[in-house]
Short mmCIF file of C-alpha atoms in Angstrom, two decimals:
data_model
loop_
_atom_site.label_atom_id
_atom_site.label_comp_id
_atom_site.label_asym_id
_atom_site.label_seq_id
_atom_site.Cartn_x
_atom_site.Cartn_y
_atom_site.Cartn_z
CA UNK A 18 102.90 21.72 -2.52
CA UNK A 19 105.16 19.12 -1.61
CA UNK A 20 106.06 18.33 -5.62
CA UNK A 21 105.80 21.94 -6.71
CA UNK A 22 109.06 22.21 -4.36
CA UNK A 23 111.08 19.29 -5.70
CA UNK A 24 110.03 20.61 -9.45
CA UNK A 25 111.64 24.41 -8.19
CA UNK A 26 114.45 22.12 -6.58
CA UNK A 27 115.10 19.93 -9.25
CA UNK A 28 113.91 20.43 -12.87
CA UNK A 29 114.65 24.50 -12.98
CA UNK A 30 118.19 24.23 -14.62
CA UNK A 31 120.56 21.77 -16.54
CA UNK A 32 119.90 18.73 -17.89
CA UNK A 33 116.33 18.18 -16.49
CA UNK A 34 115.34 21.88 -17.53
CA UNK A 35 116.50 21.01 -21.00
CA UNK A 36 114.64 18.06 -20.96
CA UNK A 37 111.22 19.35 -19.59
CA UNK A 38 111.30 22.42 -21.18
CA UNK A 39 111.09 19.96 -24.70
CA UNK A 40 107.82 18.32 -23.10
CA UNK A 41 106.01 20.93 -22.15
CA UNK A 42 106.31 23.14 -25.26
CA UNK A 43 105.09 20.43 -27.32
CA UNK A 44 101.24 20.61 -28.50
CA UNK A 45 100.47 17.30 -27.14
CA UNK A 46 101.81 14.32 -24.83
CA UNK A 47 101.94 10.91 -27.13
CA UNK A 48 101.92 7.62 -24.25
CA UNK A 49 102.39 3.90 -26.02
CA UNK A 50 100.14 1.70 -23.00
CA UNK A 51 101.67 -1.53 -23.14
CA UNK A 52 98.10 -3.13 -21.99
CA UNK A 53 95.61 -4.01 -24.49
CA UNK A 54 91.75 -2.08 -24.41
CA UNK A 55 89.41 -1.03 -26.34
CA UNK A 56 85.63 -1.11 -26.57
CA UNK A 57 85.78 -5.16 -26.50
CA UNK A 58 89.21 -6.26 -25.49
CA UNK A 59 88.93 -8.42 -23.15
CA UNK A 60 85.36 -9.53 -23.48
CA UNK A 61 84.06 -8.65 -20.30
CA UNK A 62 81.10 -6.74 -18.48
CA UNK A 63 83.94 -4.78 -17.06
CA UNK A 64 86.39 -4.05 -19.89
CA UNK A 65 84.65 -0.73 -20.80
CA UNK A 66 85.12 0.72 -17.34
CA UNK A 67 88.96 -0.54 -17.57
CA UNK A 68 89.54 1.21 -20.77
CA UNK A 69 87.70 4.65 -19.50
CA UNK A 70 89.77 4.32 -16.32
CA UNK A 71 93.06 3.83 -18.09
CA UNK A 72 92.45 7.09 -20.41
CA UNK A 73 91.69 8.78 -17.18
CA UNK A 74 94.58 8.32 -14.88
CA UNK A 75 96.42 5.21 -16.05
CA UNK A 76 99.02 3.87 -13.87
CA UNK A 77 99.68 7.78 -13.22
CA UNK A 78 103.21 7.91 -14.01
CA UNK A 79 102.14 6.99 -17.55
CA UNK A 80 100.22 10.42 -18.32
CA UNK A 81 101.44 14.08 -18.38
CA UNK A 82 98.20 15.45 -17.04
CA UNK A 83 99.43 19.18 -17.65
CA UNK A 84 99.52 18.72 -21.13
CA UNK A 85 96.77 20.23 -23.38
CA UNK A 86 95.94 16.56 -24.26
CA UNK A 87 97.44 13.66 -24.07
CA UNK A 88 96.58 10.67 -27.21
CA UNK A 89 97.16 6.93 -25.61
CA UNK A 90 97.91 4.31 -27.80
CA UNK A 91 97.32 0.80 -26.59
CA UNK A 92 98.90 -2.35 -27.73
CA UNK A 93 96.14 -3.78 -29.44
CA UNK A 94 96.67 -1.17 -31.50
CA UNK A 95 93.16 0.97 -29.84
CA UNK A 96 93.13 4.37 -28.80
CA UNK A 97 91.65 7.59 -26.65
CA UNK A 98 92.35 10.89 -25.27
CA UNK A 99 93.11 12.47 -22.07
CA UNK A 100 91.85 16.08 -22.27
CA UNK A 101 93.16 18.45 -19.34
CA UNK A 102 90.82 21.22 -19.05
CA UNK A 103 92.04 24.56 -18.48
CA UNK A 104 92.72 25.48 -21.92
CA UNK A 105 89.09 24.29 -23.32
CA UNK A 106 86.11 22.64 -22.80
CA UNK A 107 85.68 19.01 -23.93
CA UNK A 108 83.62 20.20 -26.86
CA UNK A 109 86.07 21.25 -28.30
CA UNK A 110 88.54 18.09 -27.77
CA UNK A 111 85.88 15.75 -29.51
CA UNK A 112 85.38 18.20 -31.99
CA UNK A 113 89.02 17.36 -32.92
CA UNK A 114 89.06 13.52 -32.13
CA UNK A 115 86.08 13.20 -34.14
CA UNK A 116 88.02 14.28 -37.00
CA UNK A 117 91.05 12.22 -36.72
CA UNK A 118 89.19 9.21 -36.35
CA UNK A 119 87.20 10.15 -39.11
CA UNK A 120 90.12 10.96 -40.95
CA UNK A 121 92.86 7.92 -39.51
CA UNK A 122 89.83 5.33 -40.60
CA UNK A 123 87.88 6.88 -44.07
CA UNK A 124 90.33 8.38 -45.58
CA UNK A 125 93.75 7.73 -44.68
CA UNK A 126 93.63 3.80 -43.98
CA UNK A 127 95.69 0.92 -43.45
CA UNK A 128 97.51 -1.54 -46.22
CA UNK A 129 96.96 -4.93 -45.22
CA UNK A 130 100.11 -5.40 -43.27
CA UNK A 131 98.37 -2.89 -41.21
CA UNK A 132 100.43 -0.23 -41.65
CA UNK A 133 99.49 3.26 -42.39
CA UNK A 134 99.12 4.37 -46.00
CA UNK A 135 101.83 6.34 -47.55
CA UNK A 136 105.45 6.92 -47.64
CA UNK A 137 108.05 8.01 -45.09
CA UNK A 138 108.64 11.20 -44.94
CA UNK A 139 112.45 11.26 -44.79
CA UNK A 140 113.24 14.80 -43.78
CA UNK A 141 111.24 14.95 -40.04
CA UNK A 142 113.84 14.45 -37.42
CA UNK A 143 114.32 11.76 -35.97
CA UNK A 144 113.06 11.21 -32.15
CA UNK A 145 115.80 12.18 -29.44
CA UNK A 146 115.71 10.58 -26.13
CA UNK A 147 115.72 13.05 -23.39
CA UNK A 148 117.95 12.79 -20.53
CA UNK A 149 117.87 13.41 -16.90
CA UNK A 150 119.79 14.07 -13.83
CA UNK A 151 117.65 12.12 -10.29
CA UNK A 152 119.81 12.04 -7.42
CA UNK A 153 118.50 9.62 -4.68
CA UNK A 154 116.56 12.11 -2.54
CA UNK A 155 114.70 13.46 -5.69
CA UNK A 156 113.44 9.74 -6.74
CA UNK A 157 112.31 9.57 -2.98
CA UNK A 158 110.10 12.46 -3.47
CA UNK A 159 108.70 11.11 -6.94
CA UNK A 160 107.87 8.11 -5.05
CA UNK A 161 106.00 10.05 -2.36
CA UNK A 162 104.17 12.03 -5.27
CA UNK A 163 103.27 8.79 -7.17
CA UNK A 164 101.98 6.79 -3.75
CA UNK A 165 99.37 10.23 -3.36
CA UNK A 166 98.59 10.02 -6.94
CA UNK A 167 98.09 6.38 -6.74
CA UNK A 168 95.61 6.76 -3.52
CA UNK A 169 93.50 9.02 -5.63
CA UNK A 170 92.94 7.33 -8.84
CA UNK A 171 92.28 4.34 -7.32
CA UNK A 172 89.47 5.69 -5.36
CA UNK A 173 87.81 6.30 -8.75
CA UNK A 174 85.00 4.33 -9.17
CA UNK A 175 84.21 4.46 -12.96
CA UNK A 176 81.44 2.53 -14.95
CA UNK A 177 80.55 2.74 -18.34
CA UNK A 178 77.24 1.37 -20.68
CA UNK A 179 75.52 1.75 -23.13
CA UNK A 180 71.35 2.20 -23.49
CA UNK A 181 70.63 0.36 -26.74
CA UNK A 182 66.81 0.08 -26.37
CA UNK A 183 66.20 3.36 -27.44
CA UNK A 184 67.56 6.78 -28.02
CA UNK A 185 67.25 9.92 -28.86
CA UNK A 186 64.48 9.16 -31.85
CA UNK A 187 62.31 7.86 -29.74
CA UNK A 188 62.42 10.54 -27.42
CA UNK A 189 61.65 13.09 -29.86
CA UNK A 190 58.37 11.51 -30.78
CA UNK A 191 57.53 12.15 -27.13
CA UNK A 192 57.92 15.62 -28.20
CA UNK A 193 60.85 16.59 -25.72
CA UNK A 194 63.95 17.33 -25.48
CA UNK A 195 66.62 14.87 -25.51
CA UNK A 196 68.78 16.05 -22.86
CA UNK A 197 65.65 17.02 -20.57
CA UNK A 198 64.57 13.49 -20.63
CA UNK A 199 67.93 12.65 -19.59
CA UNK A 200 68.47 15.03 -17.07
CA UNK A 201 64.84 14.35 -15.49
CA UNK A 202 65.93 11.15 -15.91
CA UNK A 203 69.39 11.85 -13.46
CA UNK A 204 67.04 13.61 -10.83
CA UNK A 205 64.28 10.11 -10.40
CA UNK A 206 67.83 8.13 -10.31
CA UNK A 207 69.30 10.06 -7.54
CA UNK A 208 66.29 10.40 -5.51
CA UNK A 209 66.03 6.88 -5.40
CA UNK A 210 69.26 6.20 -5.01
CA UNK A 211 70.03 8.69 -2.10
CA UNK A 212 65.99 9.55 -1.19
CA UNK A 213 66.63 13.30 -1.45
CA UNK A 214 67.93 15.94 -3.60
CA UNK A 215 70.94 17.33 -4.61
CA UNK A 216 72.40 20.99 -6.30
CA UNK A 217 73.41 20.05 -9.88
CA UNK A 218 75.59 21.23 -12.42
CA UNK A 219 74.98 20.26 -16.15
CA UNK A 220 77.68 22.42 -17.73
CA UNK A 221 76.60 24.87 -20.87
CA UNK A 222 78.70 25.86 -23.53
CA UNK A 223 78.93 30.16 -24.36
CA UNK A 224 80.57 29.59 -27.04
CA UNK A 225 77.94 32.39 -28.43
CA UNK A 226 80.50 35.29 -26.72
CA UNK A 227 83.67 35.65 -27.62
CA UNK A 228 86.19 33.43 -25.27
CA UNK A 229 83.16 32.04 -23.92
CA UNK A 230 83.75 28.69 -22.08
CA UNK A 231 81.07 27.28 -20.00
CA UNK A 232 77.77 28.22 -17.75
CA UNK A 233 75.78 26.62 -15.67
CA UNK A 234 72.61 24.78 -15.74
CA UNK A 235 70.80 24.28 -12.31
CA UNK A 236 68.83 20.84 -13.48
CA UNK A 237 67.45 20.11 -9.89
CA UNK A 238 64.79 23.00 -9.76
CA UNK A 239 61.43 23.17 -7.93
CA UNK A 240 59.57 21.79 -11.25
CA UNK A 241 61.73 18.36 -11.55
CA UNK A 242 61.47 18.06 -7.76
CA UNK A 243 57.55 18.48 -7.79
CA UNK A 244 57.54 15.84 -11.18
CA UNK A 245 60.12 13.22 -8.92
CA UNK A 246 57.72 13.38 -5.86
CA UNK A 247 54.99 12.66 -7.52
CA UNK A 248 55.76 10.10 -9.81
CA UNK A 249 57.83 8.35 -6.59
CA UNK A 250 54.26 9.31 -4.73
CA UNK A 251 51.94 7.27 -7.04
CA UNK A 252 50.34 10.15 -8.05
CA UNK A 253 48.00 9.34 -11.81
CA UNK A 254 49.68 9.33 -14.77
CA UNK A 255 48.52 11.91 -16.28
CA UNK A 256 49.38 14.74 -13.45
CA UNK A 257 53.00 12.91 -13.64
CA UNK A 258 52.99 13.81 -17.47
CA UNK A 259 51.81 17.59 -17.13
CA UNK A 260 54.30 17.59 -13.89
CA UNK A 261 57.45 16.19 -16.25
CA UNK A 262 56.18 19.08 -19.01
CA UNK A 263 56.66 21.56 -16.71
CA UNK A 264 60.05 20.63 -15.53
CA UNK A 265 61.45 19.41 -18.68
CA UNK A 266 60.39 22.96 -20.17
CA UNK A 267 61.54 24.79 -17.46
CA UNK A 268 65.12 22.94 -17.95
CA UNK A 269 64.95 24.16 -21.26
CA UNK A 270 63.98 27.46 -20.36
CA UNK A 271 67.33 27.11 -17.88
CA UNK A 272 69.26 26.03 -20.89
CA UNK A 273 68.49 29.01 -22.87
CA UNK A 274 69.56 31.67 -20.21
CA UNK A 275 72.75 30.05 -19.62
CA UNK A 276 73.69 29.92 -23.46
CA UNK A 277 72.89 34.01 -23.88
CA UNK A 278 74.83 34.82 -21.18
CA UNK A 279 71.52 35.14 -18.38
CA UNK A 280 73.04 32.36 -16.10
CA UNK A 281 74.27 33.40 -12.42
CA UNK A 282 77.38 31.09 -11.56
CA UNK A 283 79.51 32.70 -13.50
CA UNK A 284 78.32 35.83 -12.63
CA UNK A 285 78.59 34.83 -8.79
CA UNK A 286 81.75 33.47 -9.12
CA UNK A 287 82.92 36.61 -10.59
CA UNK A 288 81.09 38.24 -7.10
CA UNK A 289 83.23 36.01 -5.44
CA UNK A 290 86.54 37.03 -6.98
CA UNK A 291 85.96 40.42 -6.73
CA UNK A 292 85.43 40.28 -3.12
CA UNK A 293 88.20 38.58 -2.30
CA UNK A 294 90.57 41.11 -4.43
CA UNK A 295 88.86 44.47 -2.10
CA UNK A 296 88.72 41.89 0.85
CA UNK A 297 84.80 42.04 1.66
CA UNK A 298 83.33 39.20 3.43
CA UNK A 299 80.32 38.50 1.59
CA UNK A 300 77.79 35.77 4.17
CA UNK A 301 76.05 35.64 0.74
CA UNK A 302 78.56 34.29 -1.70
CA UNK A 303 80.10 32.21 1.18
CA UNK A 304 76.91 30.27 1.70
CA UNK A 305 75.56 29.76 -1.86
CA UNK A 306 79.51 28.64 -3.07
CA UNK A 307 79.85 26.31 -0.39
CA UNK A 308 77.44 23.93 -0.61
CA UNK A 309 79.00 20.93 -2.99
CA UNK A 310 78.26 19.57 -6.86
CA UNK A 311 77.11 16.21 -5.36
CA UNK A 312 75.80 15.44 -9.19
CA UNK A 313 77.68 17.36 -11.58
CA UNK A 314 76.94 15.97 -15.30
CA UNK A 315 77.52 16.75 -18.79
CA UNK A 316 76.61 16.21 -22.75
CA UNK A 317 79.17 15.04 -24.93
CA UNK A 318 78.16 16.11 -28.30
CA UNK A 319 78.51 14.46 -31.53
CA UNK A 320 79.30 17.88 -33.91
CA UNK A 321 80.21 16.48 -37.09
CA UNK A 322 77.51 13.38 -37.79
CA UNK A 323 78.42 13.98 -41.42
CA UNK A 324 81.47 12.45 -41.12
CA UNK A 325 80.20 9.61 -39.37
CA UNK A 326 77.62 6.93 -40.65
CA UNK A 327 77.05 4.73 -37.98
CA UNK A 328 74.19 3.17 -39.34
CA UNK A 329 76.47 1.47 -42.03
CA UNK A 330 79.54 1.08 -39.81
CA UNK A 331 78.51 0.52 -36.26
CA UNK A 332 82.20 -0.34 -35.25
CA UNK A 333 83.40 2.74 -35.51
CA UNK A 334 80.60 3.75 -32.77
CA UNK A 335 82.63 5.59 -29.83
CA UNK A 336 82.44 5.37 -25.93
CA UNK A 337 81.71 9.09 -25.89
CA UNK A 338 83.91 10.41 -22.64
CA UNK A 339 83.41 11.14 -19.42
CA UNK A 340 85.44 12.92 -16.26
CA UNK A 341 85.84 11.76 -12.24
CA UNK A 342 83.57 13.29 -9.10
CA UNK A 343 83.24 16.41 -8.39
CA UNK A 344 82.21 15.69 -4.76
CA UNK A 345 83.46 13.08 -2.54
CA UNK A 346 80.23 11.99 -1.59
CA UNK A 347 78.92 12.94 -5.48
CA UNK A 348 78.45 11.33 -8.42
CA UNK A 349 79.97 12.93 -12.42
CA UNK A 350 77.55 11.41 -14.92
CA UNK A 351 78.10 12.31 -18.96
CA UNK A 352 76.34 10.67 -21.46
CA UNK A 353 76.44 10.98 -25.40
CA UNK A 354 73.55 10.75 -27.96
CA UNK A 355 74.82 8.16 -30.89
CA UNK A 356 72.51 7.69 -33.89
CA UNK A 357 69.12 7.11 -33.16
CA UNK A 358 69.36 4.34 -30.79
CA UNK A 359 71.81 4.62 -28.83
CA UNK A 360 72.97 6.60 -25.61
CA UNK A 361 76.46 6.14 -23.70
CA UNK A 362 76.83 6.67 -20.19
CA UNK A 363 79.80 7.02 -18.47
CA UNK A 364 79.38 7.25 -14.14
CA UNK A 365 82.13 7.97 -11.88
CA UNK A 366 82.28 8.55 -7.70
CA UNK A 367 84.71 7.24 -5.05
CA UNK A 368 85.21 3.83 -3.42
CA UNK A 369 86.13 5.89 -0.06
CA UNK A 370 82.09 6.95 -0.35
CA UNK A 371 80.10 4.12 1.55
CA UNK A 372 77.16 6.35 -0.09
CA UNK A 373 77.77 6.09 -3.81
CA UNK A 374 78.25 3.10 -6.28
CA UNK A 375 78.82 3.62 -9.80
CA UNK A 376 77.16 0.62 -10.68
CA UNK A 377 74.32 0.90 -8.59
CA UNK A 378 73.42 4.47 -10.09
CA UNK A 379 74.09 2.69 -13.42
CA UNK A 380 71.26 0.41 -12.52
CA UNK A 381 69.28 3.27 -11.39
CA UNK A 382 69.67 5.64 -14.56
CA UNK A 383 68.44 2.56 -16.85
CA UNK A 384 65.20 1.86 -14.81
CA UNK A 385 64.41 6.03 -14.70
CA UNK A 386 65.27 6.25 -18.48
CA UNK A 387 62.76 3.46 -19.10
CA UNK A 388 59.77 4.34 -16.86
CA UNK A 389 60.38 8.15 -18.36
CA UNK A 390 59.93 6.29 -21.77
CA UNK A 391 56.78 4.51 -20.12
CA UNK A 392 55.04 7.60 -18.77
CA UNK A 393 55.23 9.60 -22.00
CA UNK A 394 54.60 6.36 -24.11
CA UNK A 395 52.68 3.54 -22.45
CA UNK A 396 52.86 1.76 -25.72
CA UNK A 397 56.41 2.04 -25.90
CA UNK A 398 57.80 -0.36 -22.54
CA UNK A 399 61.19 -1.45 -22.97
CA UNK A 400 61.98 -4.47 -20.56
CA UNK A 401 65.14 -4.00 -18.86
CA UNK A 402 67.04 -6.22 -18.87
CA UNK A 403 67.94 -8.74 -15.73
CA UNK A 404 71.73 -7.33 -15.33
CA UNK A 405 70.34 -4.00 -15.02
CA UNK A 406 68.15 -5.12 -12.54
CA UNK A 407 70.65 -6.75 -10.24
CA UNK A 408 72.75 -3.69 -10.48
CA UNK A 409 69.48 -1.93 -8.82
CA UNK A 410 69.23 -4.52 -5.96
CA UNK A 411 72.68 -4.77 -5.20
CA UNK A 412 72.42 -0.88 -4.20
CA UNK A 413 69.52 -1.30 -2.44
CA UNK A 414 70.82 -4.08 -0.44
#
C-alpha cells in the first residue's frame, strides 16, 4: 500500500511518467547481473541454490518483477529467466526459453572471439537512457520499500539438486507413472519430515479449453495416505506395492479430471467469488479455502526434446525452474524430468519457519525416491549417497 502511494505520488506525470511508461510497455525487462553463476560457477555444493535464488529475487532492486518476464544476464556470460505469473503459466515460459537456448546455442552460435554470429544491424535505434526526477522524501520511501523487499527474499530458503541415479526410464519399467512416483514420493518425504499430512497442490495445465490456465491436483488423498502408513508401518512388501498401485492410479485418475475440466478448485474458487460479489457468507467455502498449501509443487516440462539431445551434449542440460513457498510454514517443490536419467529438484520454504529446511526435505525426497525405486524393484537399489544422508540427519537432529 505504502509504495502503491509514492508510485500515484511520484511516477504519474513528467519526467518519471515518461520514463516508466517506456519500461512497462516493453515485452520484456533485460537486467546485466554483475555477479558470476551458472550451473558450476563457483564450484560449490551451494552454487546451484545461489544461481536459482538470484533469478528469483536478486538483490531486489535489480528485477522488475511486474514485467511479463524478465531475461538476467550474468557476467560470466550465463543466463535465466524470471517469469511473473499473471499473464501465463510457466509452461508456457519454458516453452519459449527452450527455444532460444536451442536457438542462441545450435543454430545461431558464437565466432571464437565469442561474439555472436552476424552483422550489426545498423538501422535499430540506439539505446536511450531514461531519466528521472527523486526528490529526497521519495528516495526515503524507495528505501523503506527495498528494506521490506529485502526482509522477504532473504527469508527464502532455496535448494536445488539433481537425482542422477535414475530417472524417468527406470520408472517406466516399474510400469508407473513418472510424476506419480514422484508425487508419492513428496507425500513419504513429508510425512517423515513433519510425521503427518498435509493438503497439496500439484498444479494442472487446461490448456485443453480455450484460455485455460491451470487446475488443481489434490496429491495427498486417502490412497497415498493408506500406501505412506503402511510402508512407514512395516507392513510386507507386497501389500505396500498393491497399496502404492492404488494411490499412484488414483493420482492419475486425479490428473485426468483436472485436465477435462472435472477438477473442483477452480470451480470453488469461482463459488467463492461469486459470493462475495451478492455478499453471501458461505461457512462452506470459508472453511475448505482457508486451510493453507503447506506443499504446493509442480512439473516443469521439457516440450520440445527434439530440439534438445542431451545424450550427446550433456552441457547444455538445464536446472529446470522452480518458484518460493506458498505457506509460511510450507514447502514449493518442482522438479523436471531430463533424459532418461536424470530428475531436477528445486525446494524452497522460509528461514523464519523453525519447521521447514530446504535441505533437510532435499535429503528426505532422495531417500523416498530411492526406497519407491526399491519397493517396485528390489533388484534395482540405488545407494544414496553419504551427503544425502547427512542432509537427512541434520533434519532429524
Amino acid at each position: 500500500i505504502a509504495w502503491s502511494k509514492a508510485r500515484q505520488k511520484y511516477f504519474s506525470s513528467g519526467v518519471n511518467k515518461r520514463s516508466l511508461d517506456c519500461i512497462e510497455r516493453a515485452a520484456f525487462f533485460v537486467t546485466l547481473d554483475d555477479d558470476e553463476r551458472g550451473m558450476m560457477a563457483d564450484n560449490s555444493p551451494e552454487g546451484l541454490d545461489r544461481y536459482a535464488k538470484s533469478l528469483l529475487h536478486g538483490n531486489c532492486y535489480d528485477r522488475w518483477f511486474d514485467k511479463s518476464f524478465s531475461v538476467v544476464y550474468y557476467k560470466n556470460g550465463k543466463s535465466g529467466i524470471n517469469g511473473e505469473h499473471s499473464w501465463a503459466d510457466a509452461p508456457v515460459v519454458a516453452h519459449l526459453w527452450e527455444y532460444v537456448l536451442t536457438t542462441d546455442s545450435f543454430q545461431l552460435g558464437y565466432n571464437e572471439e565469442g561474439h555472436c554470429k552476424g552483422e550489426v544491424d545498423s538501422s535499430l535505434p540506439r539505446p536511450q537512457k531514461l531519466n528521472w526526477e527523486i526528490p529526497s522524501e521519495c528516495e526515503e520511501q524507495i528505501s523503506r520499500s527495498l528494506e521490506v523487499a529485502q526482509a522477504l527474499a532473504d527469508d527464502v530458503d532455496f535448494h536445488v539438486f539433481s537425482l542422477r541415479d535414475f530417472g524417468k526410464g527406470k520408472i517406466k519399467k516399474c510400469r508407473v507413472s513418472p510424476d506419480a512416483f514422484v508425487q508419492m514420493a513428496l507425500q513419504l518425504a513429508y510425512f517423515r519430515d513433519r510425521g503427518t499430512f498435509c493438503l497439496t497442490y500439484e498444479a494442472s495445465m487446461t490448456r485443453l479449453f480455450r484460455e485455460g490456465r491451470t487446475e488443481t491436483v489434490r496429491s495427498c488423498s486417502n490412497e497415498s495416505s493408506a500406501f505412506v502408513r503402511a510402508l512407514q508401518g512395516g507392513e510386507p512388501a507386497d501389500v505396500c506395492r498393491r497399496l502404492f498401485r492404488a494411490a499412484s492410479e488414483k493420482h492419475q485418475q486425479l490428473y485426468r479430471m483436472a485436465m477435462t475440466g472435472a477438477g473442483i478448485d477452480r470451480h470453488l474458487f469461482c463459488l467463492y467469488l461469486v459470493s462475495k460479489y451478492l455478499g453471501v457468507e458461505s461457512p462452506f467455502l470459508k472453511e475448505v479455502l482457508s486451510e493453507p498449501w503447506r506443499l504446493s509443487t509442480s512439473q516443469t516440462p521439457v516440450q520440445q526434446v527434439e530440439l534438445f539431445d542431451l545424450v550427446n551434449h550433456p552441457e547444455y542440460i538445464s536446472c529446470g525452474g522452480g518458484f518460493g513457498p506458498v505457506a509460511d510454514d510450507g514447502y514449493g517443490v518442482s522438479y523436471m524430468f531430463l533424459a532418461e536419467n536424470m530428475v531436477n529438484f528445486h525446494i524452497s520454504c522460509k528461514h523464519s519457519c523453525s519447521d521447514t529446511d530446504a535441505h533437510g526435505f532435499g535429503g528426505q525426497i532422495r531417500t523416498a525416491l530411492h526406497d519407491l525405486l526399491h519397493l517396485l524393484d528390489p533388484l534395482s537399489r540405488e545407494p544414496v549417497k553419504k551427503e544425502e544422508s547427512k542432509a537427512e540427519v541434520k533434519k532429524e537432529k
